Amino acid sequence: MEIFERLEDRSAVVCVVGVGYVGLPLAEAFSKHLRVIGYDMNGSKIEELNNKNNNSNLIFTSDPAKINKADFVLIAVPTPITESKEPDLFCVRSSMDTVGRNLKKGAIVVLESTVYPGVTEEIAMSVLDKSSGMKCGVDFKVGYSPERINPGDEVHGISNITKIVSGMDEETTEVLVKLYNLITTVFKAKDIRTAEAAKVIENIQRDLNIALINELALIFERMNIDIMDVIEAAATKWNFNVYYPGAGVGGHCLPVDPYYLVKKAEDLGYHSKVITAGRAVNDYMPMHVFKLLVDALNECERAVKGSKVVVLGFSYKENVG
Ligand SMILES: NC(=O)c1ccc[n+]([C@@H]2O[C@H](COP(=O)([O-])OP(=O)(O)OC[C@H]3O[C@@H](n4cnc5c(N)ncnc54)[C@H](O)[C@@H]3O)[C@@H](O)[C@H]2O)c1
């Protein structure tokens, strides 16, 4: 495979599509080994990045024609939810459309965004086929490698987070393993769907663990038992997993990603019970904190109207935002 040799002699070019929170550090990491193009549709972001860029291996552009120079196109665009809490794949579709229109024959396109199992093979592949006028599997290949970067985490960064890697066939997987091995350790997933599923359940598990401790906090509050004291006592058991209650679950991922799997399950005739219950508990927490505030004001014989409220700790987790 020609692309394998270009990786060996370091002449391969990587294009990262979407140089946001995830894409930018990814582009920077690859630029230590290969030439990298950071493409984003947001022109002012590109201008800002170019103004402070002094890395000769990395260029930023909002010109989609530059994608044609790349052997590897890594896509890290947002995957939000709609108002009705359903997956919004607009950015995935539109970025795939742009990539397809500008794709070099023989390139490998890798989706990095968090999605439900099936998005790469059922949606990305067909958009790419259509917009490129080429045939996936023959003229170009696809893969999926989820991003696991953790905002505010100074211990876990790109170089020491194991990257799950999957390709549409054995040969593609092997090339991608070689590519991502340049920047970190790699776990070869069985296939693309497995890799997509692994990422989404990491966040679902975390969301549910937080929901459980939030629910326990609501129960113990009614019993005048301090949940923090309970956790401290319970944590003395070797297999108790420590999570703390909070004012809700924020950030880009946890309040969003579970709905991706929930919708896919729904389409397949399974109505999620546990995942949606967890989401409901976590979504309720800000309202609960508000009720506590109203109660506290009542205690001091103060009206909500006209009261000044100071929020201490205004981000969804420590050292973020
Ligand atoms: N932020 C995190 O902590 C985190 C962690 C792990 C995974 N993820 C996942 O990574 C993905 C990207 O998230 P992010 O936080 O980096 O988003 P972001 O909003 O910070 O960056 C996305 C970038 O994509 C660009 N973009 C959107 N549509 C485009 C298109 N059609 N063509 C070119 N560029 C386009 C935007 O302009 C933006 O600069 C999401 O699926 C997210 O769930 C995020």
mmCIF file of C-alpha atoms and ligand atoms in Angstrom:
data_model
loop_
_atom_site.group_PDB
_atom_site.id
_atom_site.type_symbol
_atom_site.label_atom_id
_atom_site.label_comp_id
_atom_site.label_asym_id
_atom_site.label_seq_id
_atom_site.Cartn_x
_atom_site.Cartn_y
_atom_site.Cartn_z
ATOM 1 C CA MET A 1 0.000 0.000 0.000
ATOM 2 C CA GLU A 2 1.509 3.304 -1.166
ATOM 3 C CA ILE A 3 0.222 5.243 1.827
ATOM 4 C CA PHE A 4 2.060 2.857 4.180
ATOM 5 C CA GLU A 5 5.360 3.729 2.505
ATOM 6 C CA ARG A 6 4.632 7.454 2.699
ATOM 7 C CA LEU A 7 4.098 6.984 6.413
ATOM 8 C CA GLU A 8 7.409 5.113 6.678
ATOM 9 C CA ASP A 9 9.395 7.855 4.939
ATOM 10 C CA ARG A 10 7.347 10.597 6.680
ATOM 11 C CA SER A 11 6.158 12.140 3.412
ATOM 12 C CA ALA A 12 2.499 11.454 4.273
ATOM 13 C CA VAL A 13 0.312 14.512 4.870
ATOM 14 C CA VAL A 14 -2.409 14.698 7.542
ATOM 15 C CA CYS A 15 -5.391 17.028 7.324
ATOM 16 C CA VAL A 16 -7.403 17.662 10.498
ATOM 17 C CA VAL A 17 -10.894 18.906 9.683
ATOM 18 C CA GLY A 18 -12.297 21.008 12.544
ATOM 19 C CA VAL A 19 -9.477 22.592 14.542
ATOM 20 C CA GLY A 20 -11.436 23.083 17.762
ATOM 21 C CA TYR A 21 -10.896 21.742 21.238
ATOM 22 C CA VAL A 22 -10.160 18.242 19.928
ATOM 23 C CA GLY A 23 -8.762 18.908 16.461
ATOM 24 C CA LEU A 24 -6.159 21.524 17.356
ATOM 25 C CA PRO A 25 -4.083 19.462 19.816
ATOM 26 C CA LEU A 26 -4.389 16.508 17.438
ATOM 27 C CA ALA A 27 -3.001 18.600 14.568
ATOM 28 C CA GLU A 28 -0.188 19.878 16.792
ATOM 29 C CA ALA A 29 0.706 16.361 17.932
ATOM 30 C CA PHE A 30 0.926 15.004 14.358
ATOM 31 C CA SER A 31 2.902 18.040 13.215
ATOM 32 C CA LYS A 32 5.850 16.790 15.301
ATOM 33 C CA HIS A 33 6.134 13.899 12.839
ATOM 34 C CA LEU A 34 4.349 14.780 9.581
ATOM 35 C CA ARG A 35 3.200 17.772 7.580
ATOM 36 C CA VAL A 36 -0.261 18.787 8.810
ATOM 37 C CA ILE A 37 -3.044 20.912 7.392
ATOM 38 C CA GLY A 38 -5.613 22.207 9.845
ATOM 39 C CA TYR A 39 -8.800 22.939 7.907
ATOM 40 C CA ASP A 40 -11.787 24.699 9.492
ATOM 41 C CA MET A 41 -14.813 26.394 7.968
ATOM 42 C CA ASN A 42 -14.542 29.153 10.564
ATOM 43 C CA GLY A 43 -12.401 31.748 8.755
ATOM 44 C CA SER A 44 -11.810 34.000 11.766
ATOM 45 C CA LYS A 45 -10.582 31.029 13.831
ATOM 46 C CA ILE A 46 -8.152 30.153 11.015
ATOM 47 C CA GLU A 47 -6.913 33.730 10.839
ATOM 48 C CA GLU A 48 -6.356 33.796 14.603
ATOM 49 C CA LEU A 49 -4.489 30.456 14.510
ATOM 50 C CA ASN A 50 -2.329 31.555 11.580
ATOM 51 C CA ASN A 51 -1.432 34.812 13.337
ATOM 52 C CA LYS A 52 0.173 32.993 16.246
ATOM 53 C CA ASN A 53 1.479 29.946 14.366
ATOM 54 C CA ASN A 54 5.240 29.532 14.056
ATOM 55 C CA ASN A 55 5.227 25.799 13.349
ATOM 56 C CA SER A 56 6.500 25.215 9.812
ATOM 57 C CA ASN A 57 5.017 21.696 9.731
ATOM 58 C CA LEU A 58 1.492 22.955 10.384
ATOM 59 C CA ILE A 59 -0.635 25.235 8.246
ATOM 60 C CA PHE A 60 -4.169 26.402 8.966
ATOM 61 C CA THR A 61 -6.603 27.062 6.164
ATOM 62 C CA SER A 62 -10.256 27.612 5.414
ATOM 63 C CA ASP A 63 -9.686 26.617 1.787
ATOM 64 C CA PRO A 64 -11.230 23.146 1.346
ATOM 65 C CA ALA A 65 -9.164 22.540 -1.828
ATOM 66 C CA LYS A 66 -6.122 21.997 0.455
ATOM 67 C CA ILE A 67 -7.737 18.767 1.740
ATOM 68 C CA ASN A 68 -6.695 17.266 -1.582
ATOM 69 C CA LYS A 69 -3.050 17.267 -0.435
ATOM 70 C CA ALA A 70 -3.779 14.887 2.438
ATOM 71 C CA ASP A 71 -3.216 11.134 2.702
ATOM 72 C CA PHE A 72 -5.078 11.060 6.023
ATOM 73 C CA VAL A 73 -8.122 13.205 6.728
ATOM 74 C CA LEU A 74 -9.090 13.207 10.425
ATOM 75 C CA ILE A 75 -12.486 14.728 11.150
ATOM 76 C CA ALA A 76 -13.158 16.299 14.569
ATOM 77 C CA VAL A 77 -16.343 18.311 14.108
ATOM 78 C CA PRO A 78 -19.077 18.859 16.734
ATOM 79 C CA THR A 79 -21.769 16.244 17.308
ATOM 80 C CA PRO A 80 -24.417 18.099 19.346
ATOM 81 C CA ILE A 81 -28.057 17.235 19.963
ATOM 82 C CA THR A 82 -31.172 18.972 18.683
ATOM 83 C CA GLU A 83 -33.700 20.735 20.908
ATOM 84 C CA SER A 84 -35.643 17.479 21.081
ATOM 85 C CA LYS A 85 -32.455 15.721 22.278
ATOM 86 C CA GLU A 86 -31.774 13.754 19.146
ATOM 87 C CA PRO A 87 -28.384 13.397 17.437
ATOM 88 C CA ASP A 88 -27.591 16.374 15.218
ATOM 89 C CA LEU A 89 -25.279 15.024 12.534
ATOM 90 C CA PHE A 90 -25.320 18.153 10.406
ATOM 91 C CA CYS A 91 -21.595 18.921 10.945
ATOM 92 C CA VAL A 92 -20.610 15.294 10.290
ATOM 93 C CA ARG A 93 -22.576 15.252 7.026
ATOM 94 C CA SER A 94 -21.411 18.675 5.844
ATOM 95 C CA SER A 95 -17.744 18.033 6.684
ATOM 96 C CA MET A 96 -17.895 14.648 4.922
ATOM 97 C CA ASP A 97 -19.446 16.374 1.920
ATOM 98 C CA THR A 98 -16.598 18.931 1.826
ATOM 99 C CA VAL A 99 -13.970 16.228 2.313
ATOM 100 C CA GLY A 100 -15.480 14.055 -0.420
ATOM 101 C CA ARG A 101 -15.440 16.928 -2.908
ATOM 102 C CA ASN A 102 -11.737 17.448 -2.261
ATOM 103 C CA LEU A 103 -10.543 13.934 -1.504
ATOM 104 C CA LYS A 104 -7.329 12.566 -2.956
ATOM 105 C CA LYS A 105 -7.587 9.070 -4.407
ATOM 106 C CA GLY A 106 -6.066 6.529 -2.025
ATOM 107 C CA ALA A 107 -6.609 8.657 1.105
ATOM 108 C CA ILE A 108 -7.987 7.364 4.411
ATOM 109 C CA VAL A 109 -10.751 9.367 6.098
ATOM 110 C CA VAL A 110 -11.056 8.906 9.873
ATOM 111 C CA LEU A 111 -13.977 10.194 11.928
ATOM 112 C CA GLU A 112 -12.916 11.270 15.446
ATOM 113 C CA SER A 113 -16.203 12.790 16.627
ATOM 114 C CA THR A 114 -18.335 10.987 19.219
ATOM 115 C CA VAL A 115 -21.223 9.215 17.497
ATOM 116 C CA TYR A 116 -23.453 6.127 17.837
ATOM 117 C CA PRO A 117 -22.388 2.827 16.273
ATOM 118 C CA GLY A 118 -23.127 2.939 12.557
ATOM 119 C CA VAL A 119 -22.502 6.614 11.759
ATOM 120 C CA THR A 120 -19.176 6.000 9.982
ATOM 121 C CA GLU A 121 -20.425 3.095 7.880
ATOM 122 C CA GLU A 122 -24.052 4.140 7.370
ATOM 123 C CA ILE A 123 -23.719 7.908 6.975
ATOM 124 C CA ALA A 124 -20.113 9.038 6.480
ATOM 125 C CA MET A 125 -19.297 6.439 3.837
ATOM 126 C CA SER A 126 -22.326 7.184 1.699
ATOM 127 C CA VAL A 127 -21.859 10.978 1.877
ATOM 128 C CA LEU A 128 -18.208 10.517 0.896
ATOM 129 C CA ASP A 129 -19.119 8.188 -1.995
ATOM 130 C CA LYS A 130 -21.647 10.670 -3.303
ATOM 131 C CA SER A 131 -19.592 13.848 -2.990
ATOM 132 C CA SER A 132 -16.297 12.351 -4.173
ATOM 133 C CA GLY A 133 -17.755 10.407 -7.071
ATOM 134 C CA MET A 134 -15.389 7.630 -5.953
ATOM 135 C CA LYS A 135 -16.069 4.300 -4.298
ATOM 136 C CA CYS A 136 -15.277 3.720 -0.629
ATOM 137 C CA GLY A 137 -13.185 0.593 -0.176
ATOM 138 C CA VAL A 138 -11.829 0.890 -3.714
ATOM 139 C CA ASP A 139 -10.687 4.497 -4.264
ATOM 140 C CA PHE A 140 -10.385 5.554 -0.620
ATOM 141 C CA LYS A 141 -10.834 3.987 2.813
ATOM 142 C CA VAL A 142 -12.464 5.011 6.099
ATOM 143 C CA GLY A 143 -11.799 4.462 9.779
ATOM 144 C CA TYR A 144 -12.963 5.611 13.176
ATOM 145 C CA SER A 145 -10.821 6.683 16.115
ATOM 146 C CA PRO A 146 -12.614 8.397 19.009
ATOM 147 C CA GLU A 147 -11.103 11.282 20.901
ATOM 148 C CA ARG A 148 -10.782 10.758 24.667
ATOM 149 C CA ILE A 149 -9.197 14.052 25.670
ATOM 150 C CA ASN A 150 -10.425 15.201 29.093
ATOM 151 C CA PRO A 151 -10.819 18.975 29.669
ATOM 152 C CA GLY A 152 -8.966 20.259 32.730
ATOM 153 C CA ASP A 153 -6.994 17.014 33.124
ATOM 154 C CA GLU A 154 -3.292 17.763 33.396
ATOM 155 C CA VAL A 155 -2.285 14.131 33.828
ATOM 156 C CA HIS A 156 -3.960 12.607 30.772
ATOM 157 C CA GLY A 157 -3.051 14.199 27.427
ATOM 158 C CA ILE A 158 -2.804 13.018 23.825
ATOM 159 C CA SER A 159 0.566 11.321 24.344
ATOM 160 C CA ASN A 160 -0.565 9.140 27.244
ATOM 161 C CA ILE A 161 -4.201 8.429 26.398
ATOM 162 C CA THR A 162 -4.520 5.122 24.545
ATOM 163 C CA LYS A 163 -6.164 5.758 21.177
ATOM 164 C CA ILE A 164 -8.816 3.302 20.013
ATOM 165 C CA VAL A 165 -8.253 2.758 16.296
ATOM 166 C CA SER A 166 -10.367 0.956 13.724
ATOM 167 C CA GLY A 167 -10.388 0.715 9.952
ATOM 168 C CA MET A 168 -12.905 -0.627 7.434
ATOM 169 C CA ASP A 169 -10.581 -3.570 6.704
ATOM 170 C CA GLU A 170 -7.440 -5.164 8.135
ATOM 171 C CA GLU A 171 -5.081 -3.254 5.852
ATOM 172 C CA THR A 172 -6.615 0.128 6.727
ATOM 173 C CA THR A 173 -6.520 -0.700 10.449
ATOM 174 C CA GLU A 174 -2.823 -1.545 10.207
ATOM 175 C CA VAL A 175 -2.013 1.753 8.453
ATOM 176 C CA LEU A 176 -4.018 3.679 11.061
ATOM 177 C CA VAL A 177 -2.270 1.872 13.903
ATOM 178 C CA LYS A 178 1.029 2.985 12.382
ATOM 179 C CA LEU A 179 -0.238 6.543 11.991
ATOM 180 C CA TYR A 180 -1.594 6.970 15.529
ATOM 181 C CA ASN A 181 1.395 5.168 17.018
ATOM 182 C CA LEU A 182 3.398 8.241 16.032
ATOM 183 C CA ILE A 183 1.615 10.211 18.749
ATOM 184 C CA THR A 184 0.484 7.678 21.373
ATOM 185 C CA THR A 185 -0.215 4.059 22.268
ATOM 186 C CA VAL A 186 -2.953 2.406 20.277
ATOM 187 C CA PHE A 187 -5.695 -0.157 20.928
ATOM 188 C CA LYS A 188 -6.866 -1.920 17.797
ATOM 189 C CA ALA A 189 -10.664 -2.288 18.023
ATOM 190 C CA LYS A 190 -12.346 -5.279 16.415
ATOM 191 C CA ASP A 191 -14.135 -3.059 13.904
ATOM 192 C CA ILE A 192 -15.510 0.444 13.371
ATOM 193 C CA ARG A 193 -18.826 -0.165 15.173
ATOM 194 C CA THR A 194 -17.021 -1.536 18.217
ATOM 195 C CA ALA A 195 -14.821 1.561 18.353
ATOM 196 C CA GLU A 196 -17.854 3.860 18.008
ATOM 197 C CA ALA A 197 -19.675 1.939 20.758
ATOM 198 C CA ALA A 198 -16.650 1.971 23.101
ATOM 199 C CA LYS A 199 -16.425 5.767 23.060
ATOM 200 C CA VAL A 200 -20.113 6.401 23.646
ATOM 201 C CA ILE A 201 -20.338 3.935 26.566
ATOM 202 C CA GLU A 202 -17.352 5.516 28.329
ATOM 203 C CA ASN A 203 -19.379 8.696 28.678
ATOM 204 C CA ILE A 204 -22.667 6.931 29.408
ATOM 205 C CA GLN A 205 -21.070 4.979 32.250
ATOM 206 C CA ARG A 206 -19.688 8.167 33.781
ATOM 207 C CA ASP A 207 -23.007 9.995 33.400
ATOM 208 C CA LEU A 208 -24.844 7.133 35.117
ATOM 209 C CA ASN A 209 -22.380 6.865 37.990
ATOM 210 C CA ILE A 210 -22.836 10.577 38.656
ATOM 211 C CA ALA A 211 -26.628 10.216 38.355
ATOM 212 C CA LEU A 212 -26.619 7.459 40.971
ATOM 213 C CA ILE A 213 -24.707 9.525 43.503
ATOM 214 C CA ASN A 214 -26.911 12.551 42.740
ATOM 215 C CA GLU A 215 -30.017 10.459 43.383
ATOM 216 C CA LEU A 216 -28.539 9.127 46.619
ATOM 217 C CA ALA A 217 -27.823 12.722 47.670
ATOM 218 C CA LEU A 218 -31.475 13.634 47.042
ATOM 219 C CA ILE A 219 -32.644 10.680 49.151
ATOM 220 C CA PHE A 220 -30.230 11.277 52.037
ATOM 221 C CA GLU A 221 -31.077 14.968 52.104
ATOM 222 C CA ARG A 222 -34.617 13.950 53.075
ATOM 223 C CA MET A 223 -33.152 11.835 55.881
ATOM 224 C CA ASN A 224 -30.871 14.598 57.142
ATOM 225 C CA ILE A 225 -27.850 12.452 56.345
ATOM 226 C CA ASP A 226 -24.848 14.175 54.775
ATOM 227 C CA ILE A 227 -23.965 12.336 51.545
ATOM 228 C CA MET A 228 -20.314 13.395 51.856
ATOM 229 C CA ASP A 229 -20.059 11.606 55.215
ATOM 230 C CA VAL A 230 -21.719 8.563 53.659
ATOM 231 C CA ILE A 231 -19.261 8.503 50.756
ATOM 232 C CA GLU A 232 -16.297 8.871 53.099
ATOM 233 C CA ALA A 233 -17.471 5.843 55.092
ATOM 234 C CA ALA A 234 -18.431 3.730 52.064
ATOM 235 C CA ALA A 235 -15.135 4.510 50.304
ATOM 236 C CA THR A 236 -13.277 2.501 52.913
ATOM 237 C CA LYS A 237 -14.492 -0.602 51.055
ATOM 238 C CA TRP A 238 -11.995 -1.666 48.378
ATOM 239 C CA ASN A 239 -14.536 -1.988 45.581
ATOM 240 C CA PHE A 240 -16.648 1.130 46.217
ATOM 241 C CA ASN A 241 -16.274 3.600 43.320
ATOM 242 C CA VAL A 242 -16.154 7.169 44.569
ATOM 243 C CA TYR A 243 -18.303 9.764 42.781
ATOM 244 C CA TYR A 244 -19.542 13.020 44.282
ATOM 245 C CA PRO A 245 -22.929 14.709 43.833
ATOM 246 C CA GLY A 246 -23.118 18.112 42.183
ATOM 247 C CA ALA A 247 -25.334 20.803 40.743
ATOM 248 C CA GLY A 248 -25.800 18.886 37.492
ATOM 249 C CA VAL A 249 -23.652 17.515 34.699
ATOM 250 C CA GLY A 250 -22.180 19.960 32.192
ATOM 251 C CA GLY A 251 -19.555 20.071 29.503
ATOM 252 C CA HIS A 252 -19.550 19.085 25.852
ATOM 253 C CA CYS A 253 -19.907 15.364 26.209
ATOM 254 C CA LEU A 254 -21.821 13.811 29.110
ATOM 255 C CA PRO A 255 -25.111 15.735 28.727
ATOM 256 C CA VAL A 256 -25.097 14.985 24.987
ATOM 257 C CA ASP A 257 -23.496 11.664 24.102
ATOM 258 C CA PRO A 258 -25.961 9.336 25.912
ATOM 259 C CA TYR A 259 -28.750 10.609 23.647
ATOM 260 C CA TYR A 260 -26.831 9.317 20.622
ATOM 261 C CA LEU A 261 -27.089 5.718 21.801
ATOM 262 C CA VAL A 262 -30.608 6.208 23.155
ATOM 263 C CA LYS A 263 -31.847 7.335 19.724
ATOM 264 C CA LYS A 264 -30.102 4.545 17.860
ATOM 265 C CA ALA A 265 -31.550 1.997 20.326
ATOM 266 C CA GLU A 266 -34.996 3.562 19.846
ATOM 267 C CA ASP A 267 -34.683 3.201 16.072
ATOM 268 C CA LEU A 268 -33.957 -0.476 16.662
ATOM 269 C CA GLY A 269 -37.072 -0.888 18.831
ATOM 270 C CA TYR A 270 -35.421 -0.716 22.269
ATOM 271 C CA HIS A 271 -36.558 2.006 24.635
ATOM 272 C CA SER A 272 -33.704 2.832 26.998
ATOM 273 C CA LYS A 273 -34.690 2.895 30.658
ATOM 274 C CA VAL A 274 -31.492 3.206 32.676
ATOM 275 C CA ILE A 275 -29.602 5.657 30.427
ATOM 276 C CA THR A 276 -32.561 8.049 30.156
ATOM 277 C CA ALA A 277 -33.273 7.806 33.894
ATOM 278 C CA GLY A 278 -29.688 8.851 34.608
ATOM 279 C CA ARG A 279 -29.988 11.788 32.244
ATOM 280 C CA ALA A 280 -33.258 12.866 33.905
ATOM 281 C CA VAL A 281 -31.701 12.824 37.402
ATOM 282 C CA ASN A 282 -28.648 14.811 36.274
ATOM 283 C CA ASP A 283 -30.790 17.297 34.340
ATOM 284 C CA TYR A 284 -32.940 17.815 37.449
ATOM 285 C CA MET A 285 -29.998 18.792 39.704
ATOM 286 C CA PRO A 286 -29.814 22.514 38.727
ATOM 287 C CA MET A 287 -33.525 22.829 39.585
ATOM 288 C CA HIS A 288 -32.872 21.114 42.913
ATOM 289 C CA VAL A 289 -30.063 23.549 43.710
ATOM 290 C CA PHE A 290 -32.450 26.385 42.868
ATOM 291 C CA LYS A 291 -35.036 24.925 45.277
ATOM 292 C CA LEU A 292 -32.387 24.730 48.006
ATOM 293 C CA LEU A 293 -31.594 28.374 47.349
ATOM 294 C CA VAL A 294 -35.270 29.403 47.612
ATOM 295 C CA ASP A 295 -35.571 27.451 50.886
ATOM 296 C CA ALA A 296 -32.439 29.120 52.250
ATOM 297 C CA LEU A 297 -33.765 32.570 51.327
ATOM 298 C CA ASN A 298 -37.102 31.735 52.960
ATOM 299 C CA GLU A 299 -35.259 30.752 56.118
ATOM 300 C CA CYS A 300 -33.730 34.251 56.198
ATOM 301 C CA GLU A 301 -37.111 35.770 55.326
ATOM 302 C CA ARG A 302 -35.790 37.073 52.001
ATOM 303 C CA ALA A 303 -37.629 37.156 48.671
ATOM 304 C CA VAL A 304 -36.028 35.605 45.605
ATOM 305 C CA LYS A 305 -36.837 38.782 43.717
ATOM 306 C CA GLY A 306 -34.216 41.388 44.440
ATOM 307 C CA SER A 307 -31.804 38.962 46.122
ATOM 308 C CA LYS A 308 -28.245 38.896 44.854
ATOM 309 C CA VAL A 309 -26.864 35.407 44.382
ATOM 310 C CA VAL A 310 -23.161 34.654 44.174
ATOM 311 C CA VAL A 311 -22.227 31.455 42.346
ATOM 312 C CA LEU A 312 -18.916 30.044 43.516
ATOM 313 C CA GLY A 313 -17.461 27.614 41.001
ATOM 314 C CA PHE A 314 -19.062 28.477 37.701
ATOM 315 C CA SER A 315 -17.651 25.697 35.521
ATOM 316 C CA TYR A 316 -18.832 22.128 35.153
ATOM 317 C CA LYS A 317 -15.675 20.755 36.730
ATOM 318 C CA GLU A 318 -12.536 21.996 38.409
ATOM 319 C CA ASN A 319 -9.931 23.933 36.411
ATOM 320 C CA VAL A 320 -12.167 24.272 33.329
ATOM 321 C CA GLY A 321 -13.702 27.340 31.721
HETATM 322 N N1 LIG B 1 -14.412 18.830 23.905
HETATM 323 C C1 LIG B 1 -14.164 17.673 24.499
HETATM 324 O O1 LIG B 1 -13.810 17.602 25.662
HETATM 325 C C2 LIG B 1 -14.277 16.385 23.725
HETATM 326 C C3 LIG B 1 -13.656 15.244 24.232
HETATM 327 C C4 LIG B 1 -13.754 14.060 23.521
HETATM 328 C C5 LIG B 1 -14.501 14.037 22.343
HETATM 329 N N2 LIG B 1 -15.117 15.160 21.886
HETATM 330 C C6 LIG B 1 -15.863 15.081 20.631
HETATM 331 O O2 LIG B 1 -15.034 15.626 19.601
HETATM 332 C C7 LIG B 1 -15.845 16.252 18.601
HETATM 333 C C8 LIG B 1 -15.380 17.690 18.394
HETATM 334 O O3 LIG B 1 -15.607 18.399 19.586
HETATM 335 P P1 LIG B 1 -14.851 19.754 19.943
HETATM 336 O O4 LIG B 1 -15.085 19.965 21.404
HETATM 337 O O5 LIG B 1 -13.474 19.761 19.418
HETATM 338 O O6 LIG B 1 -15.710 20.808 19.103
HETATM 339 P P2 LIG B 1 -15.319 22.348 18.819
HETATM 340 O O7 LIG B 1 -16.600 23.059 18.645
HETATM 341 O O8 LIG B 1 -14.326 22.858 19.828
HETATM 342 O O9 LIG B 1 -14.545 22.296 17.420
HETATM 343 C C9 LIG B 1 -15.131 21.823 16.255
HETATM 344 C C10 LIG B 1 -14.601 22.633 15.070
HETATM 345 O O10 LIG B 1 -15.184 22.074 13.890
HETATM 346 C C11 LIG B 1 -15.436 23.135 13.003
HETATM 347 N N3 LIG B 1 -16.420 22.694 12.027
HETATM 348 C C12 LIG B 1 -17.734 22.456 12.185
HETATM 349 N N4 LIG B 1 -18.289 22.023 11.031
HETATM 350 C C13 LIG B 1 -17.287 21.989 10.116
HETATM 351 C C14 LIG B 1 -17.211 21.647 8.742
HETATM 352 N N5 LIG B 1 -18.299 21.232 8.093
HETATM 353 N N6 LIG B 1 -16.017 21.762 8.115
HETATM 354 C C15 LIG B 1 -14.918 22.188 8.782
HETATM 355 N N7 LIG B 1 -14.919 22.521 10.089
HETATM 356 C C16 LIG B 1 -16.091 22.430 10.745
HETATM 357 C C17 LIG B 1 -15.895 24.286 13.883
HETATM 358 O O11 LIG B 1 -15.734 25.526 13.235
HETATM 359 C C18 LIG B 1 -14.976 24.107 15.097
HETATM 360 O O12 LIG B 1 -13.800 24.899 14.974
HETATM 361 C C19 LIG B 1 -17.281 16.102 19.086
HETATM 362 O O13 LIG B 1 -17.839 14.952 18.536
HETATM 363 C C20 LIG B 1 -17.126 15.910 20.581
HETATM 364 O O14 LIG B 1 -18.203 15.195 21.141
HETATM 365 C C21 LIG B 1 -14.991 16.340 22.542
#
